[in-house]
Amino acid sequence: MNEENRTLDIQSLETAIKNQDVKNFKIAAKELHYADLASVYEDLNDEDRSFFTTHIDLSIFPNILAELPDTLIEETLERFNVKEQQKILEQLIDDDRADILQDVSSEARQRYLALLRPEEMEATRSLMRYDEHSAGGRMTTNVARITSGMTVKEVLDILREDQESTESLARIYVVDKEGRLIGKVRLRHLAFSSWDTPIDDLVQEVDMTILASADQEEAAQLFSKYDMTILPVVDEYGRLLGIITHDDILEILEQESTEDIEKMSGIVGDPSEETYLNTSVRTHFKRRSPWLISLALISIFSGYIMFRFQNVLSSIFLLALYLPMVIAAGGNSGGQAATMVIRAMTLGELEAGSTIKVVFKELRLGILLGLFMGTCIAGITLFILPAFIHPEFPDHITLPLFALSVSTALAIQVSFSTMAGALLPIGARIIKLDPAVVASPGITTLVDILGMATYFTVARTVLSL
Amino acid sequence: MNEENRTLDIQSLETAIKNQDVKNFKIAAKELHYADLASVYEDLNDEDRSFFTTHIDLSIFPNILAELPDTLIEETLERFNVKEQQKILEQLIDDDRADILQDVSSEARQRYLALLRPEEMEATRSLMRYDEHSAGGRMTTNVARITSGMTVKEVLDILREDQESTESLARIYVVDKEGRLIGKVRLRHLAFSSWDTPIDDLVQEVDMTILASADQEEAAQLFSKYDMTILPVVDEYGRLLGIITHDDILEILEQESTEDIEKMSGIVGDPSEETYLNTSVRTHFKRRSPWLISLALISIFSGYIMFRFQNVLSSIFLLALYLPMVIAAGGNSGGQAATMVIRAMTLGELEAGSTIKVVFKELRLGILLGLFMGTCIAGITLFILPAFIHPEFPDHITLPLFALSVSTALAIQVSFSTMAGALLPIGARIIKLDPAVVASPGITTLVDILGMATYFTVARTVLSL
């Protein structure tokens, strides 16, 4: 299906809902992917959502439900009667089911769990034990699993029975009688072998596994470093618990990038699962205001320094011309350094022992950038400034001396901020804080204060004020 | 293999290289994944690289080569003789081969192309026609492709022959005699069907395809929205050209996130393929200095405004106390709004028609944040400030009036900056600029200037200076 057809189908679905036209609703819904159906549902008002849930085909609804943001899960499930709820919950893939049950109120969770068959309830409960952001919380237990000693025919017969509920058949895992993972078989090797081949002839070693308790980010790093399709999840005894598949990884990567980017702008809390437009002004406010007000209060220190240097500024008011520049240059250079270092950490490029190398690199860079910018500003002050402003100085001060003062302050501020920008994320990691949190605007506010102090201290010293 | 073993194997490989110990080098190399081998190679000096390329098993080297950063490709290939080069190039998967040939000098490219067999040369040339960042540039042509009318047995026989060179067998694509894509067959359905089943009974509709000329980001969005494993790439006539697989997508996502994050910090140029530590100070300098110096120059406007309002500041120097706060609050709130909007765009949440909704949302948010922060600062000024500083005002000015002035300026600055932060990325998209480029620090610098003007204009008006 191409993009254009999809847009048309979405439009006819929306029209059908608006007109409460059951027949065309069913036709359009059949054509669309569940991800599109979920987006449409999300944007409906209460009444239209009822129409949607009344007439949607119950066999595809579980897929739609799994795509909805956390905050919509319970109110959506409550639109169905108990029998329908049971049908929906039973059809969900087990990791989706566990996720969904983690997103509803504890009262609803008990009710929903009670609707499941005993073995499903057990599987769901055991998945819910793991943190939502751990490998165990991400895995599915619907893994193709066989024990050694069978023939290809026997394996194919077993797999055929379970084929609809098994998330991926690309790798079939072989376990011993204690459930410990001993190897894998590729479906292509089964398909191309004669039916009487012993399965043990086809078993290959498993490259990588991950502990259920490991962070989801670790799983994502393994996937992208080693070009994996499926990652088996094991417990501390090496028993196969489930698998993480590439679609879980895409979700993890999207979530982690959004988190990093948002933290770097001082936005608090977990990224909303809803889209930007569907997130309420209230939620946006709650996520943005804490850092905004904290940083504003901290900025008063910067203002206080300026206030205390009143006599320096009053003696040569031309100093005001470069004040915002020196301050801002610190925030910008510190922000760049922090971004580079944080990104390198996220991509797993900086091991714990590389701090010295980073310090040395950013020290050289900071000095280079500081000298470069200081020189530019000195040149501008000496050769361009006089054409626009006639500078008035006290007797003992000359234009070159003034240029020396502002360019020295700029060079110090840029060098220092570059170092600070690189070191703060590393320091944050050492004390187990998320590096992205300390990135700009946190760094900006900090180096603003230092820049203010540097600027006036250098001016007072160089210009003997 | 677990994390600990891997670290040990890497260490013994490094030791073997240092000691020029061929036997242990071969043992350790055998244990390691090519991605790890590539990381080790990247960190070696010239002499050790020669040792590595002399003794590494030529059959795994193509995989290592594909993992190396662009800048290392040519010098690495040149360490081999022509016969070895030919062997390496022949073994590469076609999309990797095309990528690699795009990264070398044109002289080397001609030499390498001449080493290929005619049909490989043809395939490589046709892949190189597509932009590296398009769907065509990312796809592999090693796709499992059959024509309709066969039986399961015939299909399995054909696939068995090509199984080693085919990137994925999870989906087998069915084409008509003009090569147009008509459907797909899943390997699991082949495996579970009797050998005389006509293949046409198993053909399913293809959900999505992408044009070879489409941007790689579009492919990534389709993958994550529709939980896909494999995306077929077609030309404008619907002919199947190749497939994009999930490992291509992980690479695209990593690249696009890094690009966005770096642009948002004013770092220019494509993200380096080398790690942070392996990138030279010179390259870092080149990527960071252009924005730093440009922004510094623009900041002079901010300073000029302050310089021109000398008399306002001199009349009530206490205004300096809140000046940095008002300025910085603009940058922070604008930066947050820009981050939210840019991220929503990247995730495909904001269609072109939603500008009005964004404006309305950020307008409400901006006013809310502005009023909240203004009220806080008014309170602090009235009730906390007098405990620390005894404010001296000219006769006609009172503390409440002063508080009104600074909190009004703050409220205006925050409201306005929030709007600006949300609108600039949208504006950038309309004029086909990358939204991430205009994000902070660009927005910060712009709202700094406006904040300076707002602060002094409000003060002059409210305080009648």
mmCIF file of C-alpha atoms in Angstrom, chain B residues 140-374:
data_model
loop_
_atom_site.group_PDB
_atom_site.id
_atom_site.type_symbol
_atom_site.label_atom_id
_atom_site.label_comp_id
_atom_site.label_asym_id
_atom_site.label_seq_id
_atom_site.Cartn_x
_atom_site.Cartn_y
_atom_site.Cartn_z
ATOM 1 C CA THR B 140 20.742 -4.524 -0.374
ATOM 2 C CA THR B 141 19.914 -6.211 -3.665
ATOM 3 C CA ASN B 142 20.539 -9.675 -2.180
ATOM 4 C CA VAL B 143 16.851 -10.278 -1.786
ATOM 5 C CA ALA B 144 15.068 -13.643 -1.954
ATOM 6 C CA ARG B 145 13.064 -13.215 -5.150
ATOM 7 C CA ILE B 146 10.934 -15.762 -7.040
ATOM 8 C CA THR B 147 8.443 -15.601 -9.872
ATOM 9 C CA SER B 148 4.906 -16.892 -9.495
ATOM 10 C CA GLY B 149 3.844 -20.328 -10.793
ATOM 11 C CA MET B 150 6.329 -22.543 -8.918
ATOM 12 C CA THR B 151 5.776 -25.174 -6.223
ATOM 13 C CA VAL B 152 7.161 -25.032 -2.696
ATOM 14 C CA LYS B 153 9.801 -27.637 -3.618
ATOM 15 C CA GLU B 154 11.038 -25.605 -6.589
ATOM 16 C CA VAL B 155 11.201 -22.456 -4.493
ATOM 17 C CA LEU B 156 13.133 -24.205 -1.702
ATOM 18 C CA ASP B 157 15.622 -25.559 -4.246
ATOM 19 C CA ILE B 158 16.256 -22.124 -5.643
ATOM 20 C CA LEU B 159 16.570 -20.526 -2.228
ATOM 21 C CA ARG B 160 18.893 -23.268 -0.977
ATOM 22 C CA GLU B 161 21.376 -22.458 -3.738
ATOM 23 C CA ASP B 162 21.492 -18.780 -2.872
ATOM 24 C CA GLN B 163 21.057 -19.103 0.872
ATOM 25 C CA GLU B 164 24.518 -17.885 1.789
ATOM 26 C CA SER B 165 24.327 -14.689 -0.264
ATOM 27 C CA THR B 166 20.764 -13.795 0.651
ATOM 28 C CA GLU B 167 20.523 -11.262 3.457
ATOM 29 C CA SER B 168 17.151 -12.332 4.774
ATOM 30 C CA LEU B 169 14.918 -15.275 4.030
ATOM 31 C CA ALA B 170 12.193 -14.234 6.478
ATOM 32 C CA ARG B 171 10.280 -12.760 3.546
ATOM 33 C CA ILE B 172 10.548 -14.119 0.033
ATOM 34 C CA TYR B 173 9.250 -11.710 -2.576
ATOM 35 C CA VAL B 174 7.221 -12.787 -5.572
ATOM 36 C CA VAL B 175 7.549 -10.764 -8.768
ATOM 37 C CA ASP B 176 5.895 -10.928 -12.183
ATOM 38 C CA LYS B 177 7.877 -11.358 -15.354
ATOM 39 C CA GLU B 178 8.517 -7.598 -15.617
ATOM 40 C CA GLY B 179 10.039 -7.702 -12.121
ATOM 41 C CA ARG B 180 7.098 -5.883 -10.505
ATOM 42 C CA LEU B 181 6.466 -6.823 -6.901
ATOM 43 C CA ILE B 182 3.228 -8.758 -6.536
ATOM 44 C CA GLY B 183 3.449 -10.266 -3.043
ATOM 45 C CA LYS B 184 5.475 -12.085 -0.438
ATOM 46 C CA VAL B 185 5.779 -15.555 1.027
ATOM 47 C CA ARG B 186 6.977 -16.184 4.563
ATOM 48 C CA LEU B 187 9.700 -18.780 5.060
ATOM 49 C CA ARG B 188 7.683 -20.317 7.896
ATOM 50 C CA HIS B 189 4.814 -21.011 5.480
ATOM 51 C CA LEU B 190 7.206 -22.693 3.064
ATOM 52 C CA ALA B 191 8.691 -24.764 5.862
ATOM 53 C CA PHE B 192 5.304 -25.929 7.112
ATOM 54 C CA SER B 193 3.756 -26.722 3.710
ATOM 55 C CA SER B 194 4.008 -29.931 1.737
ATOM 56 C CA TRP B 195 6.474 -29.694 -1.145
ATOM 57 C CA ASP B 196 3.887 -29.895 -3.925
ATOM 58 C CA THR B 197 1.872 -26.867 -2.723
ATOM 59 C CA PRO B 198 1.666 -24.217 -5.476
ATOM 60 C CA ILE B 199 3.515 -21.145 -4.254
ATOM 61 C CA ASP B 200 0.667 -18.897 -5.357
ATOM 62 C CA ASP B 201 -1.514 -20.399 -2.589
ATOM 63 C CA LEU B 202 0.869 -18.954 -0.003
ATOM 64 C CA VAL B 203 1.355 -15.472 -1.458
ATOM 65 C CA GLN B 204 0.367 -12.623 0.845
ATOM 66 C CA GLU B 205 -0.093 -8.946 0.084
ATOM 67 C CA VAL B 206 2.889 -6.648 0.763
ATOM 68 C CA ASP B 207 1.972 -4.025 3.408
ATOM 69 C CA MET B 208 4.401 -1.258 2.589
ATOM 70 C CA THR B 209 7.024 -0.426 0.038
ATOM 71 C CA ILE B 210 9.310 2.555 -0.312
ATOM 72 C CA LEU B 211 10.650 4.328 -3.394
ATOM 73 C CA ALA B 212 14.391 4.047 -3.904
ATOM 74 C CA SER B 213 14.627 7.839 -4.099
ATOM 75 C CA ALA B 214 12.936 8.418 -0.702
ATOM 76 C CA ASP B 215 14.946 9.742 2.234
ATOM 77 C CA GLN B 216 16.353 7.163 4.641
ATOM 78 C CA GLU B 217 14.532 8.896 7.504
ATOM 79 C CA GLU B 218 11.218 7.980 5.877
ATOM 80 C CA ALA B 219 12.233 4.333 5.891
ATOM 81 C CA ALA B 220 13.111 4.574 9.572
ATOM 82 C CA GLN B 221 9.733 6.131 10.373
ATOM 83 C CA LEU B 222 7.882 3.338 8.542
ATOM 84 C CA PHE B 223 9.867 0.698 10.451
ATOM 85 C CA SER B 224 9.130 2.127 13.851
ATOM 86 C CA LYS B 225 5.503 3.008 13.183
ATOM 87 C CA TYR B 226 4.566 -0.310 11.597
ATOM 88 C CA ASP B 227 6.875 -2.695 13.509
ATOM 89 C CA MET B 228 8.421 -3.972 10.298
ATOM 90 C CA THR B 229 11.279 -6.428 9.818
ATOM 91 C CA ILE B 230 11.998 -5.861 6.166
ATOM 92 C CA LEU B 231 10.947 -3.081 3.816
ATOM 93 C CA PRO B 232 10.970 -3.730 0.039
ATOM 94 C CA VAL B 233 12.426 -0.944 -2.089
ATOM 95 C CA VAL B 234 10.825 -0.351 -5.496
ATOM 96 C CA ASP B 235 11.271 1.991 -8.445
ATOM 97 C CA GLU B 236 8.536 4.230 -9.835
ATOM 98 C CA TYR B 237 7.167 1.313 -11.912
ATOM 99 C CA GLY B 238 6.752 -0.880 -8.833
ATOM 100 C CA ARG B 239 9.709 -3.094 -9.755
ATOM 101 C CA LEU B 240 11.466 -4.704 -6.798
ATOM 102 C CA LEU B 241 14.998 -3.314 -6.476
ATOM 103 C CA GLY B 242 16.047 -4.554 -3.049
ATOM 104 C CA ILE B 243 15.239 -4.594 0.638
ATOM 105 C CA ILE B 244 16.089 -2.537 3.693
ATOM 106 C CA THR B 245 16.593 -4.636 6.807
ATOM 107 C CA HIS B 246 16.390 -3.783 10.508
ATOM 108 C CA ASP B 247 20.175 -3.425 10.949
ATOM 109 C CA ASP B 248 20.200 -0.687 8.285
ATOM 110 C CA ILE B 249 17.443 1.004 10.263
ATOM 111 C CA LEU B 250 19.389 0.931 13.526
ATOM 112 C CA GLU B 251 22.274 2.632 11.745
ATOM 113 C CA ILE B 252 19.964 5.252 10.258
ATOM 114 C CA LEU B 253 18.328 5.989 13.607
ATOM 115 C CA GLU B 254 21.672 6.348 15.370
ATOM 116 C CA GLN B 255 22.954 8.655 12.654
ATOM 117 C CA GLU B 256 19.822 10.820 12.591
ATOM 118 C CA SER B 257 19.660 11.176 16.391
ATOM 119 C CA THR B 258 23.319 12.143 16.592
ATOM 120 C CA GLU B 259 22.829 14.651 13.802
ATOM 121 C CA ASP B 260 19.811 16.216 15.510
ATOM 122 C CA ILE B 261 21.488 16.409 18.903
ATOM 123 C CA GLU B 262 24.658 17.905 17.440
ATOM 124 C CA LYS B 263 22.828 20.447 15.333
ATOM 125 C CA MET B 264 20.860 21.535 18.364
ATOM 126 C CA SER B 265 24.167 22.450 19.996
ATOM 127 C CA GLY B 266 25.457 24.329 16.968
ATOM 128 C CA ILE B 267 27.944 21.706 15.821
ATOM 129 C CA VAL B 268 28.347 21.774 12.033
ATOM 130 C CA GLY B 269 29.050 19.083 9.452
ATOM 131 C CA ASP B 270 28.133 15.397 9.322
ATOM 132 C CA PRO B 271 28.679 13.482 12.543
ATOM 133 C CA SER B 272 32.108 11.915 12.438
ATOM 134 C CA GLU B 273 32.075 8.172 11.816
ATOM 135 C CA GLU B 274 35.048 7.870 14.105
ATOM 136 C CA THR B 275 34.622 7.813 17.834
ATOM 137 C CA TYR B 276 34.880 11.006 19.873
ATOM 138 C CA LEU B 277 38.395 10.174 21.032
ATOM 139 C CA ASN B 278 39.658 9.176 17.587
ATOM 140 C CA THR B 279 38.428 12.400 16.000
ATOM 141 C CA SER B 280 41.272 14.916 15.752
ATOM 142 C CA VAL B 281 41.260 18.195 17.690
ATOM 143 C CA ARG B 282 41.428 19.876 14.296
ATOM 144 C CA THR B 283 38.161 18.249 13.156
ATOM 145 C CA HIS B 284 36.451 19.032 16.460
ATOM 146 C CA PHE B 285 37.613 22.651 16.101
ATOM 147 C CA LYS B 286 36.304 22.889 12.544
ATOM 148 C CA ARG B 287 32.916 21.552 13.584
ATOM 149 C CA ARG B 288 32.483 23.768 16.648
ATOM 150 C CA SER B 289 34.074 27.123 15.842
ATOM 151 C CA PRO B 290 31.778 28.414 13.034
ATOM 152 C CA TRP B 291 28.661 28.711 15.192
ATOM 153 C CA LEU B 292 30.623 29.829 18.244
ATOM 154 C CA ILE B 293 32.121 32.820 16.476
ATOM 155 C CA SER B 294 28.930 33.674 14.575
ATOM 156 C CA LEU B 295 26.873 33.640 17.739
ATOM 157 C CA ALA B 296 29.496 35.700 19.536
ATOM 158 C CA LEU B 297 29.315 38.364 16.852
ATOM 159 C CA ILE B 298 25.518 38.409 16.984
ATOM 160 C CA SER B 299 25.678 38.797 20.772
ATOM 161 C CA ILE B 300 27.289 42.188 20.270
ATOM 162 C CA PHE B 301 23.814 43.466 19.335
ATOM 163 C CA SER B 302 22.677 42.458 22.766
ATOM 164 C CA GLY B 303 25.588 44.358 24.286
ATOM 165 C CA TYR B 304 24.861 47.363 22.111
ATOM 166 C CA ILE B 305 21.293 47.545 23.439
ATOM 167 C CA MET B 306 22.588 47.454 26.993
ATOM 168 C CA PHE B 307 25.149 50.115 26.126
ATOM 169 C CA ARG B 308 22.422 52.367 24.722
ATOM 170 C CA PHE B 309 20.310 51.998 27.877
ATOM 171 C CA GLN B 310 23.199 53.194 30.035
ATOM 172 C CA ASN B 311 21.083 55.938 31.649
ATOM 173 C CA VAL B 312 18.291 53.539 32.647
ATOM 174 C CA LEU B 313 20.732 51.129 34.284
ATOM 175 C CA SER B 314 22.652 53.956 35.947
ATOM 176 C CA SER B 315 19.482 55.425 37.503
ATOM 177 C CA ILE B 316 18.593 52.145 39.204
ATOM 178 C CA PHE B 317 21.590 49.873 39.239
ATOM 179 C CA LEU B 318 19.541 47.251 41.076
ATOM 180 C CA LEU B 319 18.103 46.419 37.651
ATOM 181 C CA ALA B 320 21.380 44.550 37.057
ATOM 182 C CA LEU B 321 20.310 41.971 39.639
ATOM 183 C CA TYR B 322 17.576 40.530 37.422
ATOM 184 C CA LEU B 323 19.077 41.280 34.028
ATOM 185 C CA PRO B 324 20.902 37.920 33.554
ATOM 186 C CA MET B 325 17.831 36.079 34.854
ATOM 187 C CA VAL B 326 15.413 37.610 32.360
ATOM 188 C CA ILE B 327 17.816 37.034 29.487
ATOM 189 C CA ALA B 328 18.602 33.418 30.420
ATOM 190 C CA ALA B 329 14.951 32.536 31.103
ATOM 191 C CA GLY B 330 14.200 33.418 27.498
ATOM 192 C CA GLY B 331 16.895 31.106 26.179
ATOM 193 C CA ASN B 332 15.794 28.285 28.444
ATOM 194 C CA SER B 333 12.074 28.496 27.728
ATOM 195 C CA GLY B 334 12.656 28.985 24.004
ATOM 196 C CA GLY B 335 15.060 26.065 23.962
ATOM 197 C CA GLN B 336 12.530 23.790 25.652
ATOM 198 C CA ALA B 337 9.746 24.715 23.259
ATOM 199 C CA ALA B 338 12.043 24.208 20.279
ATOM 200 C CA THR B 339 13.152 20.803 21.571
ATOM 201 C CA MET B 340 9.572 19.603 22.004
ATOM 202 C CA VAL B 341 8.521 20.778 18.557
ATOM 203 C CA ILE B 342 11.616 19.456 16.768
ATOM 204 C CA ARG B 343 11.336 16.070 18.441
ATOM 205 C CA ALA B 344 7.646 15.876 17.515
ATOM 206 C CA MET B 345 8.597 16.629 13.910
ATOM 207 C CA THR B 346 11.335 14.003 13.880
ATOM 208 C CA LEU B 347 8.933 11.379 15.190
ATOM 209 C CA GLY B 348 6.497 12.358 12.434
ATOM 210 C CA GLU B 349 3.871 13.690 14.853
ATOM 211 C CA LEU B 350 3.398 17.123 13.329
ATOM 212 C CA GLU B 351 1.908 17.202 9.888
ATOM 213 C CA ALA B 352 2.270 20.324 7.784
ATOM 214 C CA GLY B 353 -1.261 21.537 8.665
ATOM 215 C CA SER B 354 -0.834 21.534 12.420
ATOM 216 C CA THR B 355 0.987 24.873 12.724
ATOM 217 C CA ILE B 356 -2.059 26.663 14.122
ATOM 218 C CA LYS B 357 -2.502 24.046 16.834
ATOM 219 C CA VAL B 358 1.152 24.310 17.837
ATOM 220 C CA VAL B 359 0.937 28.111 17.951
ATOM 221 C CA PHE B 360 -2.169 27.964 20.101
ATOM 222 C CA LYS B 361 -0.666 25.380 22.473
ATOM 223 C CA GLU B 362 2.621 27.221 22.924
ATOM 224 C CA LEU B 363 0.817 30.547 23.274
ATOM 225 C CA ARG B 364 -1.142 29.199 26.233
ATOM 226 C CA LEU B 365 1.954 27.514 27.643
ATOM 227 C CA GLY B 366 4.071 30.620 27.187
ATOM 228 C CA ILE B 367 1.545 32.824 28.965
ATOM 229 C CA LEU B 368 1.151 30.277 31.755
ATOM 230 C CA LEU B 369 4.909 29.913 32.240
ATOM 231 C CA GLY B 370 5.427 33.668 31.983
ATOM 232 C CA LEU B 371 2.747 34.458 34.589
ATOM 233 C CA PHE B 372 4.014 31.733 36.902
ATOM 234 C CA MET B 373 7.621 32.903 36.762
ATOM 235 C CA GLY B 374 6.714 36.582 36.878
#
